[in-house]
JSON list of C-alpha atoms and ligand atoms in Angstrom, two decimals:
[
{"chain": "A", "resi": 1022, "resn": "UNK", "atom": "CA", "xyz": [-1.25, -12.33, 7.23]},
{"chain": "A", "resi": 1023, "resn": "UNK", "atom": "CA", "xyz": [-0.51, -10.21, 4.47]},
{"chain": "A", "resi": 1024, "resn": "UNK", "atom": "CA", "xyz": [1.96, -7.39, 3.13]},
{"chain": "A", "resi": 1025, "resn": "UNK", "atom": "CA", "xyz": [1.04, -3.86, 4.08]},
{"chain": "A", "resi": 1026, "resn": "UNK", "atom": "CA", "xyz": [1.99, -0.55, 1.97]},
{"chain": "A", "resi": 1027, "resn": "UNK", "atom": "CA", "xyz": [2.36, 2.72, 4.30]},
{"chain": "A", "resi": 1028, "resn": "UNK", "atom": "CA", "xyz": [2.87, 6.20, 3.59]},
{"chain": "A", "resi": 1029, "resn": "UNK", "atom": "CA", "xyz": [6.60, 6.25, 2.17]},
{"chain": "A", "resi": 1030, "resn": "UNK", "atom": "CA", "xyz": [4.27, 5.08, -1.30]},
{"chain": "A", "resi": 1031, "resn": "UNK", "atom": "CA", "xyz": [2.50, 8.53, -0.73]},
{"chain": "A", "resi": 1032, "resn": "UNK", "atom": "CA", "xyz": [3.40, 10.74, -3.97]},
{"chain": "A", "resi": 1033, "resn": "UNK", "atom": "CA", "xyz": [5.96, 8.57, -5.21]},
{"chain": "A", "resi": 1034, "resn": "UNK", "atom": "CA", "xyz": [3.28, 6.28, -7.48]},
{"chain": "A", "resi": 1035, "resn": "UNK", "atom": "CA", "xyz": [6.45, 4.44, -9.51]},
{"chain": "A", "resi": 1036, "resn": "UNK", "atom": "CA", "xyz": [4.63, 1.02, -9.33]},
{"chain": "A", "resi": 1037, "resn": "UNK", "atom": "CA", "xyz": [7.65, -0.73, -9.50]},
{"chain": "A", "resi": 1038, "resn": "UNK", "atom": "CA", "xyz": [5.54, -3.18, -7.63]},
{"chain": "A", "resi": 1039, "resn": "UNK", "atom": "CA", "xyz": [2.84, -3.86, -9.35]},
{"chain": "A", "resi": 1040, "resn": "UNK", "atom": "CA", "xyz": [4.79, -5.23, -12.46]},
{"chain": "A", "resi": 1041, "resn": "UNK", "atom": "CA", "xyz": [6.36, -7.85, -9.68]},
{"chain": "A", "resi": 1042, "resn": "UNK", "atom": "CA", "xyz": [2.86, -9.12, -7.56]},
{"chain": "A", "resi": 1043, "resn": "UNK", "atom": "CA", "xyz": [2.05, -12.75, -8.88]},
{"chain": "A", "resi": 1044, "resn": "UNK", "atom": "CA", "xyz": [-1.81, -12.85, -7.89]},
{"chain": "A", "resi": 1045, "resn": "UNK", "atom": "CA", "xyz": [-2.08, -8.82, -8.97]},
{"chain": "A", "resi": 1046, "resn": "UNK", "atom": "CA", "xyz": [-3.28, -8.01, -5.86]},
{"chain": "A", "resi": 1047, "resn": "UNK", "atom": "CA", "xyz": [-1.55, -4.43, -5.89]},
{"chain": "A", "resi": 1048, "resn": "UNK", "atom": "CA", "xyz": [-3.90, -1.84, -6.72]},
{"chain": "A", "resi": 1049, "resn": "UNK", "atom": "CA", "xyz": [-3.41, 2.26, -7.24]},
{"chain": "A", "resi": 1050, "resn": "UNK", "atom": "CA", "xyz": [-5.26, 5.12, -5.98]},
{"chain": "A", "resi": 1051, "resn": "UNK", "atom": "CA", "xyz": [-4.37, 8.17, -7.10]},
{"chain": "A", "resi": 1052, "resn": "UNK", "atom": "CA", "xyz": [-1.52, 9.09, -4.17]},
{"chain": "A", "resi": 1053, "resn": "UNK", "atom": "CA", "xyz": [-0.43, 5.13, -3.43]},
{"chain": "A", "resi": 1054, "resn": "UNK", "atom": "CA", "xyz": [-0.87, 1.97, -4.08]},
{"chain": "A", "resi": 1055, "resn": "UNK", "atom": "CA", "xyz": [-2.51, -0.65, -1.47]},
{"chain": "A", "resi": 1056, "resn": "UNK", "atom": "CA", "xyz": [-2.09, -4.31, -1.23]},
{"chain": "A", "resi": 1057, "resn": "UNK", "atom": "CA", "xyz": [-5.86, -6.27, -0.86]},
{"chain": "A", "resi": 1058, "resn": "UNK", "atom": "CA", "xyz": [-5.04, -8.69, 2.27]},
{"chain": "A", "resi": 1059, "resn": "UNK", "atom": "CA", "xyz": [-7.84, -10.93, 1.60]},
{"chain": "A", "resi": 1060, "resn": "UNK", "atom": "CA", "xyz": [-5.54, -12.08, -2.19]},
{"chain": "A", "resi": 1061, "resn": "UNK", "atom": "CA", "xyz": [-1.83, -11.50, -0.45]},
{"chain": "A", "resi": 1062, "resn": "UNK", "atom": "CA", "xyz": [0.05, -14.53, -0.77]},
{"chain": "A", "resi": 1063, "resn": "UNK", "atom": "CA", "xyz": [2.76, -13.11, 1.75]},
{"chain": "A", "resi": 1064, "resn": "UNK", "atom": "CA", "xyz": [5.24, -13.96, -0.90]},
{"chain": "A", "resi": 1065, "resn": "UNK", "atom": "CA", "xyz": [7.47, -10.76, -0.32]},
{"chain": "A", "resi": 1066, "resn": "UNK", "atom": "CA", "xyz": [8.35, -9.89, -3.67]},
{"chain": "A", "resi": 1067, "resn": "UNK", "atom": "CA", "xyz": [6.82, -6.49, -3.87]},
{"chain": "A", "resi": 1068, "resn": "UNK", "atom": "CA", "xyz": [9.03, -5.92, -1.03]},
{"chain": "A", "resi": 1069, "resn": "UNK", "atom": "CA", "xyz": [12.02, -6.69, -1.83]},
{"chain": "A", "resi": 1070, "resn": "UNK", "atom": "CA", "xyz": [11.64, -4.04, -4.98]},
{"chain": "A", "resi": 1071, "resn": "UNK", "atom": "CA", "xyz": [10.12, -1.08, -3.24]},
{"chain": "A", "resi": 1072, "resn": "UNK", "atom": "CA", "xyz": [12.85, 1.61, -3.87]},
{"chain": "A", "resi": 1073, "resn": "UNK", "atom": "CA", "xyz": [11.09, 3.73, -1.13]},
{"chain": "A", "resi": 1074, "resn": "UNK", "atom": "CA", "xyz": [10.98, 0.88, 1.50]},
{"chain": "A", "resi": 1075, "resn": "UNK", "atom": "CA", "xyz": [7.09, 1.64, 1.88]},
{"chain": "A", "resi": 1076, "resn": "UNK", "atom": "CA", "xyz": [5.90, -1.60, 2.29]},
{"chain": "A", "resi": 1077, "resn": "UNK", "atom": "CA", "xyz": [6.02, -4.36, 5.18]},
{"chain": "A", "resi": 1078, "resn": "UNK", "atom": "CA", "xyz": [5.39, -7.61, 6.29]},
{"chain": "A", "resi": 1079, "resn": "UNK", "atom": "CA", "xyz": [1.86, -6.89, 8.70]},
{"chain": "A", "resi": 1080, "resn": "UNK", "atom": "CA", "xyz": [3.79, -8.72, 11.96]},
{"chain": "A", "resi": 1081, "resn": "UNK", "atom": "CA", "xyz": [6.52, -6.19, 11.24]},
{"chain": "A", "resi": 1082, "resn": "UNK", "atom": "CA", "xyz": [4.78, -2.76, 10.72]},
{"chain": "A", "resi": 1083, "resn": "UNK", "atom": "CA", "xyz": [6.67, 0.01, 12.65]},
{"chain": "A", "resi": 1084, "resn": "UNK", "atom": "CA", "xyz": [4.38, 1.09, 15.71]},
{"chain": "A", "resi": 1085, "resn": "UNK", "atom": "CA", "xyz": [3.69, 4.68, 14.11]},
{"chain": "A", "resi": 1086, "resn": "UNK", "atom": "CA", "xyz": [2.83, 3.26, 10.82]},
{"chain": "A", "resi": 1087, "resn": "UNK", "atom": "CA", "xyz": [0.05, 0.29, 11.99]},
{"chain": "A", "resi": 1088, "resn": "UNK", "atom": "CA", "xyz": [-2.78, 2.42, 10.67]},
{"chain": "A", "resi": 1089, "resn": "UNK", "atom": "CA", "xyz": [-2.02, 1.02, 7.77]},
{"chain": "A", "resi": 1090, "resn": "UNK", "atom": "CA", "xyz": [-3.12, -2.35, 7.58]},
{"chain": "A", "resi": 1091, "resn": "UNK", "atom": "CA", "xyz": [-6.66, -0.89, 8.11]},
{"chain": "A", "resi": 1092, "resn": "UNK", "atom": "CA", "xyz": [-6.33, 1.69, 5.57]},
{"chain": "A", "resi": 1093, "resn": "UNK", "atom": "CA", "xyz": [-4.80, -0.95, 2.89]},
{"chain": "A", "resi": 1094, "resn": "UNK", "atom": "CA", "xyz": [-7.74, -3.39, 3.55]},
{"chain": "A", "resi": 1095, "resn": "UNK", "atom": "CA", "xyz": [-10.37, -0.21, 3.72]},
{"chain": "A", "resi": 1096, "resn": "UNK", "atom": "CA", "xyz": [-9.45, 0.68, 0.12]},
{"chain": "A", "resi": 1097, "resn": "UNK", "atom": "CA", "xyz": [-10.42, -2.00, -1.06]},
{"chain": "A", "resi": 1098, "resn": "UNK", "atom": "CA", "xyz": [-13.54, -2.37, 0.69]},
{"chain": "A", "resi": 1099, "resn": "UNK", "atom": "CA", "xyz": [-14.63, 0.66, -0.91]},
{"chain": "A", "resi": 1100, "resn": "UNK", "atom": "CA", "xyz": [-12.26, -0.29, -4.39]},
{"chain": "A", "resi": 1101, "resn": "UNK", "atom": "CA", "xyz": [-15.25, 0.59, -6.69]},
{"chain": "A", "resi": 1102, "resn": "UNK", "atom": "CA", "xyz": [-14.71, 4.21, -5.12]},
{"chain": "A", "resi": 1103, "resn": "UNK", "atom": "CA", "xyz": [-12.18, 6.57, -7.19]},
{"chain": "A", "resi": 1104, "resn": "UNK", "atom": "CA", "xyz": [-8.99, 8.35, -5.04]},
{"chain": "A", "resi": 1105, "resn": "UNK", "atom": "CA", "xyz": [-7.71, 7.26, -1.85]},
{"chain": "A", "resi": 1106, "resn": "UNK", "atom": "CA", "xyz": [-8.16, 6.17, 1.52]},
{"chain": "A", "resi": 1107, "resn": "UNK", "atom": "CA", "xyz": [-9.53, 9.31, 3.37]},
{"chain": "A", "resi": 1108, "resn": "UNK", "atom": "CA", "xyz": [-6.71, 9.23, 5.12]},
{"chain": "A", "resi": 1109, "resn": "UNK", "atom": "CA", "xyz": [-4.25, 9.41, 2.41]},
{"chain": "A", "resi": 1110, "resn": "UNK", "atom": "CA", "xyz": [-6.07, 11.87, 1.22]},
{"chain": "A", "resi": 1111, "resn": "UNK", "atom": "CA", "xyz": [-5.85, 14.10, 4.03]},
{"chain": "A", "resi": 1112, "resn": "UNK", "atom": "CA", "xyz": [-2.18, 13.86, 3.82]},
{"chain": "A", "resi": 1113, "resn": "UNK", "atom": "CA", "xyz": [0.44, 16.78, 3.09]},
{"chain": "A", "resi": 1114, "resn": "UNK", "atom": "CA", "xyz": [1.44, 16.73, -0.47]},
{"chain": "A", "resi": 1115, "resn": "UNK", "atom": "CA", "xyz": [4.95, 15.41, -0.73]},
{"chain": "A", "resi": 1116, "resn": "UNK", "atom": "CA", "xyz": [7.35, 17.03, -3.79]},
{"chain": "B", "resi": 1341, "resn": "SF4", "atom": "S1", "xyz": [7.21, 0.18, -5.39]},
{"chain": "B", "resi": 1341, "resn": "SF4", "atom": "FE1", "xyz": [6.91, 1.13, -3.37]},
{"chain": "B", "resi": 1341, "resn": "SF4", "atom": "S2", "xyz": [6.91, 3.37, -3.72]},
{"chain": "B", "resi": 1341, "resn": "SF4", "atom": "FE2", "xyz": [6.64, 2.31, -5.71]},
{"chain": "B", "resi": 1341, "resn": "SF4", "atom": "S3", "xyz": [4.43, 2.25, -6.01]},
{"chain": "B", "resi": 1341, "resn": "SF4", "atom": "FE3", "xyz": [5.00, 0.30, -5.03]},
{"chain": "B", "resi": 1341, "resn": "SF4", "atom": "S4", "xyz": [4.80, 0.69, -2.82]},
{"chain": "B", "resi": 1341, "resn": "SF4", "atom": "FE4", "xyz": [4.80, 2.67, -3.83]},
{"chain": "B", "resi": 1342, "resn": "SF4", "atom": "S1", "xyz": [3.65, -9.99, -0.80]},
{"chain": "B", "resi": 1342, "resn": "SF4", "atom": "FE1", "xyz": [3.52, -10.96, -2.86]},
{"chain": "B", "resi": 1342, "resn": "SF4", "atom": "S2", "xyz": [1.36, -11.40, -3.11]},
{"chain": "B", "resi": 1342, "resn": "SF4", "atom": "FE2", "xyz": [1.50, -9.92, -1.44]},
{"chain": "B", "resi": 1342, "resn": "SF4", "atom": "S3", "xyz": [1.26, -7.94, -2.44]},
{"chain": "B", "resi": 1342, "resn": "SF4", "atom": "FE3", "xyz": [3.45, -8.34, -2.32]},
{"chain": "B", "resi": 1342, "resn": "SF4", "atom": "S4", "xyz": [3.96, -9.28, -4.29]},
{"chain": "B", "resi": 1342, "resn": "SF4", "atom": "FE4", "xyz": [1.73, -9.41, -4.06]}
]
């Protein structure tokens, strides 16, 4: 299993949990950060800091926001690639 960082991250790049991941398995694109599932230790710590609430245990993704265990792993498939997942990139700019 792993943890899973969804679209409350978009445009709000603190990384607040980056600074708290023990196997630094947190890594930024250029609208949000996504977790690599194949390092996740499931140790919850990122979590428990996330002041947006943007990221979830996999088992207990909200139905509307399970794209994002694809697009988390996906990223870093393609890691060596700059920006985001294309479908972070495709979303509306938050202020
Ligand atoms: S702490 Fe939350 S909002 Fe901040 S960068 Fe990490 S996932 Fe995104
Ligand atoms: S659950 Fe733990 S190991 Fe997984 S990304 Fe969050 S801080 Fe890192």
């Amino acid at each position: 299993m792993t943890y899973v960082i969804t679209d409350a991250c978009v445009d709000r790049t603190d990384r607040t949990c980056l600074d708290h991941c023990p196997v630094d398995c947190i890594r930024p694109g250029e609208r949000m950060l996504y977790i690599d599932p194949d390092a996740c230790i499931d140790c919850g710590a990122c979590e428990q800091v996330c002041p947006q609430d943007a990221i979830f245990f996999a088992a207990e993704l909200p139905q509307d926001r399970q794209v994002f265990l694809q697009v988390n792993a996906e990223f870093h498939e393609g890691v060596r690639q700059r920006g985001d997942h294309p479908h972070v990139a495709a979303l509306p700019r938050r202020n």
